[in-house]
Coordinates of C-alpha atoms and ligand atoms in Angstrom, one line a residue:
M146 CA 110.7 103.5 97.1
R147 CA 106.9 104.7 96.4
R148 CA 104.6 106.4 99.3
F149 CA 101.0 105.8 99.6
S150 CA 98.2 106.7 100.6
W151 CA 95.7 104.0 103.2
T152 CA 93.1 106.5 102.6
A153 CA 91.5 103.9 100.4
L154 CA 92.0 100.4 102.5
A155 CA 89.4 102.1 105.4
A156 CA 86.6 100.5 104.4
A157 CA 88.3 97.1 105.3
S158 CA 86.0 96.8 107.4
F159 CA 83.2 96.7 105.3
L160 CA 84.7 93.5 103.6
A161 CA 85.0 91.9 106.5
A162 CA 81.8 92.0 107.1
G163 CA 80.9 91.0 104.1
A164 CA 79.8 94.0 102.1
A165 CA 81.1 95.5 99.1
P166 CA 83.2 98.7 99.6
L167 CA 83.8 100.9 96.1
P168 CA 87.2 100.0 94.2
A169 CA 89.5 102.0 95.3
Q170 CA 91.0 103.3 93.0
E171 CA 87.6 104.4 91.7
R172 CA 87.2 106.7 95.2
A173 CA 87.7 110.4 94.4
G174 CA 90.9 111.1 96.0
A175 CA 92.7 108.0 96.8
Q176 CA 96.1 107.1 95.5
P177 CA 97.2 104.7 94.5
L178 CA 98.4 101.3 96.3
P179 CA 100.9 99.4 96.2
T180 CA 101.8 96.4 93.4
V181 CA 102.3 93.2 95.0
A182 CA 104.2 90.7 92.8
I183 CA 103.3 87.5 94.2
I184 CA 105.5 84.9 93.7
G185 CA 104.7 81.1 93.0
T186 CA 101.0 81.1 91.2
G187 CA 100.2 78.3 93.8
T188 CA 97.5 78.0 96.5
V189 CA 98.7 81.0 98.6
G190 CA 99.3 83.2 95.2
S191 CA 96.0 81.6 93.8
A192 CA 94.7 82.3 96.7
L193 CA 96.0 86.0 98.0
G194 CA 96.3 87.8 94.3
P195 CA 92.4 87.7 93.4
Q196 CA 91.5 89.6 97.0
L197 CA 94.5 91.6 97.1
A198 CA 93.6 93.1 93.2
K199 CA 89.6 94.1 94.4
L200 CA 91.4 96.4 97.3
G201 CA 92.9 97.7 94.1
H202 CA 96.1 96.5 94.3
P203 CA 97.9 96.0 91.3
V204 CA 98.9 92.2 91.6
I205 CA 101.7 91.1 89.0
Y206 CA 102.1 86.7 89.2
G207 CA 105.3 86.1 89.4
S208 CA 106.0 82.7 87.5
R209 CA 108.4 80.4 86.4
E210 CA 106.0 80.2 83.8
P211 CA 103.6 83.5 82.8
G212 CA 102.4 82.0 80.1
R213 CA 101.1 78.5 81.3
E214 CA 97.4 77.6 80.8
A215 CA 96.7 78.0 84.0
V216 CA 98.9 81.7 85.2
R217 CA 96.7 82.8 82.4
T218 CA 93.3 81.8 84.4
L219 CA 94.1 82.9 87.9
V220 CA 94.8 86.2 86.1
A221 CA 91.2 86.3 84.6
R222 CA 90.6 85.6 88.1
T223 CA 92.1 88.4 88.9
G224 CA 90.6 91.1 86.9
P225 CA 92.3 93.9 85.6
R226 CA 94.5 94.8 87.9
G227 CA 96.0 90.9 87.6
S228 CA 99.2 90.6 85.7
A229 CA 101.7 87.4 84.6
A230 CA 105.4 88.0 84.6
T231 CA 109.1 86.6 85.6
Q232 CA 109.7 86.1 88.9
Q233 CA 112.3 89.2 88.2
D234 CA 110.7 90.7 86.3
A235 CA 107.2 91.4 88.4
A236 CA 110.0 92.0 91.5
A237 CA 111.6 94.3 89.5
R238 CA 107.6 97.4 89.0
A239 CA 106.7 95.6 93.0
D240 CA 106.5 97.7 96.1
V241 CA 106.2 93.7 98.8
I242 CA 107.3 91.1 97.4
V243 CA 105.0 88.1 98.7
L244 CA 107.0 84.9 98.9
A245 CA 104.0 82.2 97.7
V246 CA 106.7 79.9 96.7
P247 CA 107.4 76.6 98.3
A248 CA 110.7 76.7 101.4
A249 CA 113.0 75.0 100.5
A250 CA 113.4 77.2 96.7
L251 CA 113.3 80.9 98.7
E252 CA 117.3 81.1 98.7
E253 CA 117.5 80.7 94.9
L254 CA 114.6 82.6 94.3
V255 CA 115.8 85.4 97.3
T256 CA 119.5 85.4 96.0
K257 CA 119.2 84.6 92.6
G258 CA 115.3 84.6 91.5
L259 CA 114.4 88.1 92.3
G260 CA 117.5 90.5 91.2
R261 CA 117.9 93.6 93.1
T262 CA 114.9 93.5 96.8
D263 CA 116.1 97.0 97.7
G264 CA 114.1 98.9 100.1
K265 CA 110.8 96.5 98.9
V266 CA 109.4 94.9 101.2
L267 CA 109.4 91.0 101.0
V268 CA 107.2 89.0 102.6
D269 CA 107.6 85.4 104.2
V270 CA 104.9 83.7 104.6
S271 CA 106.4 80.3 104.5
T272 CA 106.1 77.5 107.8
G273 CA 109.4 77.1 109.8
A274 CA 111.9 74.2 108.6
M275 CA 110.6 71.2 110.9
R276 CA 111.6 67.6 111.0
K277 CA 110.4 65.0 112.6
A278 CA 111.5 64.5 116.7
A279 CA 111.7 61.2 118.7
D280 CA 108.7 61.1 119.9
G281 CA 106.4 61.1 116.5
Y282 CA 105.2 65.1 116.7
M283 CA 107.0 67.6 114.4
E284 CA 110.0 70.4 115.5
L285 CA 111.6 72.8 113.9
V286 CA 115.0 72.1 112.5
P287 CA 117.4 74.8 115.4
G288 CA 118.2 77.9 114.3
P289 CA 117.6 81.2 112.0
S290 CA 113.6 81.6 110.6
N291 CA 113.7 81.3 107.0
S292 CA 112.3 84.7 107.7
E293 CA 115.6 85.4 108.9
R294 CA 117.4 83.8 106.3
V295 CA 115.6 86.0 103.8
Q296 CA 116.3 88.9 105.3
A297 CA 120.6 88.0 105.7
W298 CA 119.8 87.1 101.8
A299 CA 118.6 90.6 100.7
P300 CA 119.9 92.8 103.6
R301 CA 118.5 96.1 102.0
A302 CA 114.8 93.7 101.8
R303 CA 112.7 95.1 104.3
V304 CA 111.7 91.4 105.4
V305 CA 108.0 90.8 106.7
K306 CA 106.6 87.6 108.6
V307 CA 103.5 87.5 108.0
A308 CA 101.8 84.3 109.5
I309 CA 98.9 83.6 107.6
P310 CA 95.5 81.0 107.5
G311 CA 94.9 77.6 105.7
A312 CA 94.9 79.4 101.6
Y313 CA 91.0 78.3 101.9
V314 CA 90.6 81.5 104.5
I315 CA 91.7 83.9 102.8
P316 CA 88.6 83.9 99.9
Q317 CA 86.2 83.8 103.1
P318 CA 87.9 85.0 106.1
M319 CA 84.2 85.2 108.3
V320 CA 84.1 81.8 107.5
H321 CA 84.7 80.3 110.3
G322 CA 82.6 82.8 111.9
V323 CA 85.6 84.7 113.4
A324 CA 88.5 86.0 110.9
P325 CA 92.1 84.7 111.9
T326 CA 94.2 85.6 113.5
V327 CA 97.7 86.6 111.9
P328 CA 100.0 87.7 113.7
I329 CA 103.3 90.1 111.6
A330 CA 106.5 90.0 113.2
A331 CA 109.3 92.5 111.2
N332 CA 112.2 94.9 112.3
D333 CA 110.5 98.3 109.3
R334 CA 107.7 99.7 110.9
A335 CA 106.5 101.5 107.6
A336 CA 106.8 97.7 105.8
K337 CA 104.6 95.8 109.1
E338 CA 102.2 98.5 108.6
T339 CA 102.2 98.4 104.7
V340 CA 101.2 94.6 104.8
A341 CA 98.8 95.1 107.9
R342 CA 96.4 97.6 106.5
M343 CA 96.7 94.8 103.6
I344 CA 96.6 91.3 105.7
A345 CA 92.8 94.0 107.5
G346 CA 92.1 95.1 103.9
I347 CA 91.1 91.1 103.0
G348 CA 88.7 91.1 106.1
L349 CA 92.0 88.7 108.3
D350 CA 92.4 90.3 111.7
P351 CA 96.3 91.3 111.8
F352 CA 98.2 91.2 115.1
D353 CA 102.2 93.2 115.5
A354 CA 104.3 90.0 117.2
G355 CA 107.5 92.0 117.0
P356 CA 110.5 92.8 115.3
L357 CA 110.9 89.4 112.7
R358 CA 113.5 87.8 115.9
F359 CA 109.5 86.1 116.5
S360 CA 108.8 85.0 113.6
R361 CA 111.0 81.8 115.4
S362 CA 108.1 81.7 117.9
I363 CA 105.1 82.1 115.6
D364 CA 106.8 78.7 114.1
E365 CA 107.3 76.9 117.5
F366 CA 103.7 78.3 117.3
A367 CA 102.6 77.0 114.3
L368 CA 104.3 73.3 115.5
L369 CA 101.0 73.2 117.5
F370 CA 99.1 73.0 113.8
F371 CA 100.8 69.8 113.2
V372 CA 100.1 67.7 116.5
P373 CA 95.3 67.1 116.0
L374 CA 97.0 66.2 112.4
Q375 CA 99.0 63.5 113.7
Q376 CA 97.1 62.0 116.4
G377 CA 94.5 61.7 114.4
R378 CA 91.3 64.2 115.3
A379 CA 89.1 65.1 113.0
E380 CA 90.2 68.6 113.5
G381 CA 92.8 71.0 112.2
I382 CA 92.7 74.9 114.0
E383 CA 93.2 78.5 112.9
M384 CA 94.4 81.1 114.9
K385 CA 92.1 83.8 116.8
F386 CA 93.8 85.6 119.6
L387 CA 91.0 87.6 122.1
R388 CA 92.4 90.8 122.4
S389 CA 92.2 90.9 126.9
S390 CA 91.7 94.7 128.2
Y391 CA 92.5 92.6 131.6
F392 CA 96.1 92.4 131.5
P393 CA 97.4 96.2 131.3
C394 CA 95.3 96.6 134.0
F395 CA 96.3 94.7 136.4
W396 CA 100.1 92.7 135.3
P397 CA 102.1 95.8 134.9
V398 CA 105.2 94.1 132.5
R399 CA 106.7 97.0 131.1
K400 CA 107.5 98.1 134.8
Q401 CA 108.6 94.3 136.0
F402 CA 111.1 93.5 132.3
G403 CA 111.0 97.9 131.0
A404 CA 110.4 99.2 127.4
P405 CA 111.8 97.3 124.9
S406 CA 114.1 99.2 122.3
D407 CA 111.7 100.4 119.9
S408 CA 109.1 101.3 122.5
A409 CA 109.2 104.9 120.5
D410 CA 107.7 103.7 116.9
H411 CA 105.5 101.0 117.4
A412 CA 103.5 99.9 114.2
T413 CA 99.8 101.3 114.2
F414 CA 97.5 98.1 112.5
P415 CA 93.9 99.1 111.8
A416 CA 92.0 98.8 114.8
T417 CA 90.4 95.7 115.8
G418 CA 87.2 95.9 116.9
T419 CA 86.6 95.0 120.4
T420 CA 86.4 98.1 123.2
P421 CA 88.6 97.8 126.1
R422 CA 86.0 97.3 129.2
P423 CA 87.9 100.5 131.4
C424 CA 90.0 98.0 134.1
A425 CA 87.7 99.1 137.6
A426 CA 84.7 96.7 136.0
W427 CA 87.3 93.7 136.1
G428 CA 86.7 94.3 139.9
G429 CA 90.7 93.9 140.7
R430 CA 93.0 91.2 140.0
Ligands
LIG83 N1 98.4 76.5 101.3 C1 98.2 77.1 102.1 O1 97.2 77.6 102.8 C2 99.7 77.8 103.0 C3 99.9 77.7 104.7 C4 99.9 78.8 105.2 C5 101.6 79.5 104.8 N2 102.0 78.7 103.7 C6 103.5 78.2 103.0 O2 102.7 79.2 101.4 C7 104.2 79.0 100.9 C8 103.5 78.5 99.4 O3 102.8 77.5 99.9 P1 101.7 77.0 98.3 O4 100.5 76.0 99.2 O5 101.0 78.5 98.0 O6 102.3 75.5 97.9 P2 102.6 75.5 96.3 O7 101.0 75.1 95.8 O8 102.9 74.7 95.8 O9 103.2 76.6 95.0 C9 103.9 77.5 95.1 C10 104.1 77.8 93.9 O10 105.7 78.1 94.1 C11 105.6 78.9 92.5 N3 107.4 77.8 92.6 C12 107.7 75.7 93.2 N4 108.4 75.6 93.2 C13 109.2 76.8 92.8 C14 110.4 76.8 92.6 N5 111.7 75.9 93.0 N6 111.0 77.6 92.4 C15 110.7 79.4 92.7 N7 109.2 79.2 92.3 C16 108.8 77.6 93.1 C17 105.6 77.5 91.1 O11 104.5 78.8 90.9 P3 104.9 79.0 89.0 O12 104.5 77.9 88.6 O13 103.9 79.6 89.2 O14 106.5 79.3 89.4 C18 104.5 76.8 92.8 O15 102.8 76.8 92.1 C19 105.3 77.6 101.5 O16 106.2 78.2 102.1 C20 104.4 77.3 103.1 O17 104.6 77.0 103.8 C21 101.4 77.8 103.2

């Protein structure tokens, strides 16, 4: 797998603020950014692709019908870094593969449709498998998450679970006044960092959600999105985590529960931009 320099993404905060940074590959000394295959040209794929291309990523849409008029239009909208191919060709030429297909299509796609994905970053954006519970609200189907299943189907791929917001947010990350938080779970540090930088680059707020098994927690949390909608309220939700420097001051969780096994190797995420308040300023517990 190629190695990349991420200096080109230092301009991410400009994007979030609405200013236009220089196209990444036109900046002096910038290395090419990873090529991204976006498998599926539906709501998520067509929102994500143009934003990643704007950052400087070559974007290859992997479609069942790459010659279709709608796909050609999407490629044109993506600009000179955009192209389309079959799902397998797109995956073969990419470093990062985003699985922007219905969850029901994941198994066939990952086991047969993509070819070898060894060493590649495989991004799962699906919501968990749900069903209606006895009370009429949704519940998760028990068992492994989709991300864990993807990892089992492609054991040598570097699977990353990304809890993306509604696709309508992706081209306008500040539409609600703040950048929605995007929890990211993965076992592979470098893969997690790669995806975190892409998410920050498009102006969203990446959050390190721990190892891949936390994809289950993300899926449980995602059930909350359905509650107001099922209740018939005139509102849905997007997710924003407020970072608080209070807890590290007064809640010695590491002393209580110990440090996790990957402590020496936590991912480095782009800065959140918030300044921690000194412990003394909280005035005690
Ligand atoms: N929509 C959102 O706002 C949103 C938000 C968070 C998460 N998600 C998740 O993101 C994933 C994609 O959602 P979406 O809304 O983009 O879906 P979508 O609009 O239905 O698009 C999915 C695309 O996948 C391809 N596809 C469809 N059936 C396939 C199959 N059987 N095998 C292979 N490829 C197939 C199609 O592209 P081609 O015709 O070009 O092959 C299709 O346009 C889902 O897991 C969804 O839960 C969506």
